[in-house]
Amino acid sequence: MTRIFLIGYMGSGKTTLGKAFARAMHLEFIDLDWYIEERFHKSISAIFAEKGENGFREVERNLLHEVGEFENVVIAAGGGTPCFFDNITYMNQAGQTVFLDVRTDVLFRRLRMAKAKRPLLAGKTDEELMETIAAALQRRLPFYTQATYRFNAEELESHGQIAASVERLQELLNKNHQLK
């Protein structure tokens, strides 16, 4: 039974690497945010607006515990998921956690291109975006670094880089006998 949780800041590559890794390992891939949206038939931002952050985080925790019972799965957690309740402890107990570590400047470059699609970032100047990323990483790092593994996910810009990252992640987990 394999259960791998990918954690990290938005733009770190949880969905990109997660999908490719799951496909290579013949595992199911679940993006927790998509799973929540599917269950509630609403966008994350709509759930946030309706229930507030505390209400959303409660929903997120409940559905994390639900998907955390699935077997042979790679789960991409939301960027904030590990930082609330006992979520990081739960993920560490339920499976293997991998922190996708990406430098602030790389996150900035990735998120700058996609900020219109991300409600928390839309409308920010470059300076505000950089400050937002740096401040959020500072707050979240104590949670992210509790992951079983720390993985450099800075090279996910091309199919070749993604394939090489999948191989590196397989080697990391195989070396530690976590993949069967």
mmCIF file of C-alpha atoms in Angstrom:
data_model
loop_
_atom_site.group_PDB
_atom_site.id
_atom_site.type_symbol
_atom_site.label_atom_id
_atom_site.label_comp_id
_atom_site.label_asym_id
_atom_site.label_seq_id
_atom_site.Cartn_x
_atom_site.Cartn_y
_atom_site.Cartn_z
ATOM 1 C CA MET A 1 0.000 0.000 0.000
ATOM 2 C CA THR A 2 1.426 3.343 -1.053
ATOM 3 C CA ARG A 3 0.196 6.727 0.147
ATOM 4 C CA ILE A 4 2.277 9.797 -0.657
ATOM 5 C CA PHE A 5 1.358 13.375 0.297
ATOM 6 C CA LEU A 6 2.986 16.229 -1.600
ATOM 7 C CA ILE A 7 3.132 19.496 0.329
ATOM 8 C CA GLY A 8 4.547 22.929 -0.416
ATOM 9 C CA TYR A 9 3.625 26.485 -1.304
ATOM 10 C CA MET A 10 1.359 27.277 -4.256
ATOM 11 C CA GLY A 11 3.353 27.046 -7.447
ATOM 12 C CA SER A 12 5.797 24.506 -6.006
ATOM 13 C CA GLY A 13 4.695 21.845 -8.496
ATOM 14 C CA LYS A 14 2.486 19.591 -6.357
ATOM 15 C CA THR A 15 0.002 19.010 -9.186
ATOM 16 C CA THR A 16 2.548 18.966 -12.029
ATOM 17 C CA LEU A 17 4.957 16.552 -10.330
ATOM 18 C CA GLY A 18 2.163 14.659 -8.570
ATOM 19 C CA LYS A 19 0.341 13.770 -11.792
ATOM 20 C CA ALA A 20 3.541 12.698 -13.555
ATOM 21 C CA PHE A 21 4.816 10.720 -10.559
ATOM 22 C CA ALA A 22 1.467 8.965 -10.027
ATOM 23 C CA ARG A 23 1.314 8.031 -13.715
ATOM 24 C CA ALA A 24 4.882 6.635 -13.649
ATOM 25 C CA MET A 25 4.160 4.626 -10.491
ATOM 26 C CA HIS A 26 0.701 3.433 -11.617
ATOM 27 C CA LEU A 27 -0.941 5.179 -8.677
ATOM 28 C CA GLU A 28 -4.065 7.302 -8.483
ATOM 29 C CA PHE A 29 -3.520 11.073 -8.280
ATOM 30 C CA ILE A 30 -5.733 13.311 -6.155
ATOM 31 C CA ASP A 31 -5.419 17.082 -5.912
ATOM 32 C CA LEU A 32 -7.081 17.887 -2.569
ATOM 33 C CA ASP A 33 -8.379 21.266 -3.770
ATOM 34 C CA TRP A 34 -9.994 19.662 -6.835
ATOM 35 C CA TYR A 35 -11.442 16.920 -4.631
ATOM 36 C CA ILE A 36 -13.017 19.534 -2.346
ATOM 37 C CA GLU A 37 -14.414 21.458 -5.323
ATOM 38 C CA GLU A 38 -15.866 18.257 -6.777
ATOM 39 C CA ARG A 39 -17.534 17.266 -3.499
ATOM 40 C CA PHE A 40 -19.011 20.720 -2.866
ATOM 41 C CA HIS A 41 -19.719 21.595 -6.513
ATOM 42 C CA LYS A 42 -18.105 24.972 -5.782
ATOM 43 C CA SER A 43 -14.733 26.603 -6.277
ATOM 44 C CA ILE A 44 -12.329 26.908 -3.348
ATOM 45 C CA SER A 45 -12.778 30.695 -3.462
ATOM 46 C CA ALA A 46 -16.580 30.295 -3.294
ATOM 47 C CA ILE A 47 -16.273 27.970 -0.283
ATOM 48 C CA PHE A 48 -13.871 30.472 1.329
ATOM 49 C CA ALA A 49 -16.346 33.324 0.691
ATOM 50 C CA GLU A 50 -19.275 31.320 2.061
ATOM 51 C CA LYS A 51 -17.664 29.685 5.111
ATOM 52 C CA GLY A 52 -14.688 31.950 5.831
ATOM 53 C CA GLU A 53 -11.166 30.622 6.258
ATOM 54 C CA ASN A 54 -11.975 28.684 9.441
ATOM 55 C CA GLY A 55 -14.956 26.972 7.800
ATOM 56 C CA PHE A 56 -12.891 26.141 4.721
ATOM 57 C CA ARG A 57 -10.047 24.730 6.823
ATOM 58 C CA GLU A 58 -12.532 22.475 8.650
ATOM 59 C CA VAL A 59 -13.824 21.144 5.303
ATOM 60 C CA GLU A 60 -10.234 20.714 4.101
ATOM 61 C CA ARG A 61 -9.260 18.737 7.215
ATOM 62 C CA ASN A 62 -12.286 16.444 6.932
ATOM 63 C CA LEU A 63 -11.655 15.658 3.269
ATOM 64 C CA LEU A 64 -7.904 15.250 3.884
ATOM 65 C CA HIS A 65 -8.786 12.527 6.388
ATOM 66 C CA GLU A 66 -11.105 10.978 3.795
ATOM 67 C CA VAL A 67 -8.548 10.812 0.957
ATOM 68 C CA GLY A 68 -5.880 9.889 3.510
ATOM 69 C CA GLU A 69 -7.578 6.510 3.830
ATOM 70 C CA PHE A 70 -7.275 5.732 0.108
ATOM 71 C CA GLU A 71 -4.591 3.271 -0.957
ATOM 72 C CA ASN A 72 -2.040 3.445 -3.755
ATOM 73 C CA VAL A 73 -2.421 7.169 -4.158
ATOM 74 C CA VAL A 74 -0.440 10.389 -4.545
ATOM 75 C CA ILE A 75 -2.210 13.314 -2.875
ATOM 76 C CA ALA A 76 -1.344 16.947 -3.614
ATOM 77 C CA ALA A 77 -2.367 18.877 -0.504
ATOM 78 C CA GLY A 78 -3.307 22.543 -0.671
ATOM 79 C CA GLY A 79 -0.489 24.958 0.121
ATOM 80 C CA GLY A 80 -1.921 25.757 3.550
ATOM 81 C CA THR A 81 -3.176 22.273 4.415
ATOM 82 C CA PRO A 82 -0.171 21.206 6.565
ATOM 83 C CA CYS A 83 -0.390 24.419 8.613
ATOM 84 C CA PHE A 84 -3.775 23.863 10.245
ATOM 85 C CA PHE A 85 -5.078 21.559 12.968
ATOM 86 C CA ASP A 86 -3.002 18.373 13.206
ATOM 87 C CA ASN A 87 -2.872 17.958 9.414
ATOM 88 C CA ILE A 88 0.908 17.527 9.084
ATOM 89 C CA THR A 89 0.958 14.976 11.902
ATOM 90 C CA TYR A 90 -1.956 13.125 10.313
ATOM 91 C CA MET A 91 -0.262 13.028 6.875
ATOM 92 C CA ASN A 92 3.020 11.818 8.410
ATOM 93 C CA GLN A 93 1.165 8.998 10.183
ATOM 94 C CA ALA A 94 -1.030 8.058 7.201
ATOM 95 C CA GLY A 95 1.747 7.902 4.601
ATOM 96 C CA GLN A 96 4.946 9.472 3.338
ATOM 97 C CA THR A 97 5.125 13.257 3.089
ATOM 98 C CA VAL A 98 7.298 15.070 0.567
ATOM 99 C CA PHE A 99 7.922 18.809 0.895
ATOM 100 C CA LEU A 100 8.443 20.284 -2.568
ATOM 101 C CA ASP A 101 11.052 22.889 -1.755
ATOM 102 C CA VAL A 102 11.316 25.771 -4.204
ATOM 103 C CA ARG A 103 13.207 29.061 -3.802
ATOM 104 C CA THR A 104 11.177 32.261 -3.466
ATOM 105 C CA ASP A 105 12.415 33.677 -6.791
ATOM 106 C CA VAL A 106 11.314 30.533 -8.659
ATOM 107 C CA LEU A 107 7.886 30.612 -6.980
ATOM 108 C CA PHE A 108 7.620 34.297 -7.902
ATOM 109 C CA ARG A 109 8.372 33.566 -11.557
ATOM 110 C CA ARG A 110 5.833 30.716 -11.689
ATOM 111 C CA LEU A 111 3.100 32.558 -9.783
ATOM 112 C CA ARG A 112 3.624 35.826 -11.643
ATOM 113 C CA MET A 113 2.552 34.080 -14.850
ATOM 114 C CA ALA A 114 -0.508 32.477 -13.213
ATOM 115 C CA LYS A 115 -1.581 35.123 -10.693
ATOM 116 C CA ALA A 116 -4.797 36.016 -12.564
ATOM 117 C CA LYS A 117 -6.005 32.442 -11.919
ATOM 118 C CA ARG A 118 -5.216 32.618 -8.187
ATOM 119 C CA PRO A 119 -7.620 34.824 -6.220
ATOM 120 C CA LEU A 120 -5.173 35.415 -3.355
ATOM 121 C CA LEU A 121 -2.617 36.843 -5.795
ATOM 122 C CA ALA A 122 -4.706 38.641 -8.429
ATOM 123 C CA GLY A 123 -4.062 42.356 -8.671
ATOM 124 C CA LYS A 124 -0.769 42.331 -6.747
ATOM 125 C CA THR A 125 2.216 44.257 -8.056
ATOM 126 C CA ASP A 126 5.460 42.320 -8.538
ATOM 127 C CA GLU A 127 6.806 43.750 -5.283
ATOM 128 C CA GLU A 128 3.633 42.812 -3.363
ATOM 129 C CA LEU A 129 3.688 39.331 -4.891
ATOM 130 C CA MET A 130 7.313 38.765 -3.833
ATOM 131 C CA GLU A 131 6.553 40.042 -0.307
ATOM 132 C CA THR A 132 3.452 37.814 -0.063
ATOM 133 C CA ILE A 133 5.393 34.708 -1.107
ATOM 134 C CA ALA A 134 8.342 35.422 1.214
ATOM 135 C CA ALA A 135 6.098 36.131 4.232
ATOM 136 C CA ALA A 136 3.906 33.077 3.651
ATOM 137 C CA LEU A 137 6.931 30.785 3.246
ATOM 138 C CA GLN A 138 8.390 32.117 6.495
ATOM 139 C CA ARG A 139 5.138 31.264 8.340
ATOM 140 C CA ARG A 140 4.679 27.872 6.680
ATOM 141 C CA LEU A 141 8.237 26.522 6.666
ATOM 142 C CA PRO A 142 8.008 25.144 10.240
ATOM 143 C CA PHE A 143 5.113 22.944 9.044
ATOM 144 C CA TYR A 144 6.540 22.037 5.628
ATOM 145 C CA THR A 145 9.853 20.939 7.134
ATOM 146 C CA GLN A 146 8.079 18.332 9.265
ATOM 147 C CA ALA A 147 7.630 16.280 6.080
ATOM 148 C CA THR A 148 9.399 12.932 5.844
ATOM 149 C CA TYR A 149 11.349 14.119 2.787
ATOM 150 C CA ARG A 150 12.484 17.452 1.387
ATOM 151 C CA PHE A 151 12.638 17.477 -2.415
ATOM 152 C CA ASN A 152 14.002 20.206 -4.688
ATOM 153 C CA ALA A 153 11.190 20.869 -7.191
ATOM 154 C CA GLU A 154 12.701 23.842 -8.992
ATOM 155 C CA GLU A 155 13.100 22.108 -12.348
ATOM 156 C CA LEU A 156 9.590 21.408 -13.625
ATOM 157 C CA GLU A 157 9.529 23.746 -16.621
ATOM 158 C CA SER A 158 9.684 21.174 -19.445
ATOM 159 C CA HIS A 159 8.660 17.578 -20.081
ATOM 160 C CA GLY A 160 12.316 16.562 -19.749
ATOM 161 C CA GLN A 161 12.712 18.300 -16.389
ATOM 162 C CA ILE A 162 9.461 16.791 -15.123
ATOM 163 C CA ALA A 163 10.576 13.296 -16.195
ATOM 164 C CA ALA A 164 13.970 13.796 -14.509
ATOM 165 C CA SER A 165 12.235 15.013 -11.325
ATOM 166 C CA VAL A 166 9.966 11.954 -11.338
ATOM 167 C CA GLU A 167 13.062 9.729 -11.531
ATOM 168 C CA ARG A 168 14.770 11.635 -8.695
ATOM 169 C CA LEU A 169 11.659 11.308 -6.528
ATOM 170 C CA GLN A 170 11.440 7.566 -7.289
ATOM 171 C CA GLU A 171 15.112 7.173 -6.319
ATOM 172 C CA LEU A 172 14.604 9.114 -3.082
ATOM 173 C CA LEU A 173 11.642 6.994 -2.027
ATOM 174 C CA ASN A 174 13.149 3.699 -3.233
ATOM 175 C CA LYS A 175 16.409 4.442 -1.409
ATOM 176 C CA ASN A 176 14.420 4.708 1.773
ATOM 177 C CA HIS A 177 12.363 1.594 0.929
ATOM 178 C CA GLN A 178 9.089 3.524 0.911
ATOM 179 C CA LEU A 179 7.923 2.346 -2.504
ATOM 180 C CA LYS A 180 6.934 -1.202 -3.101
#
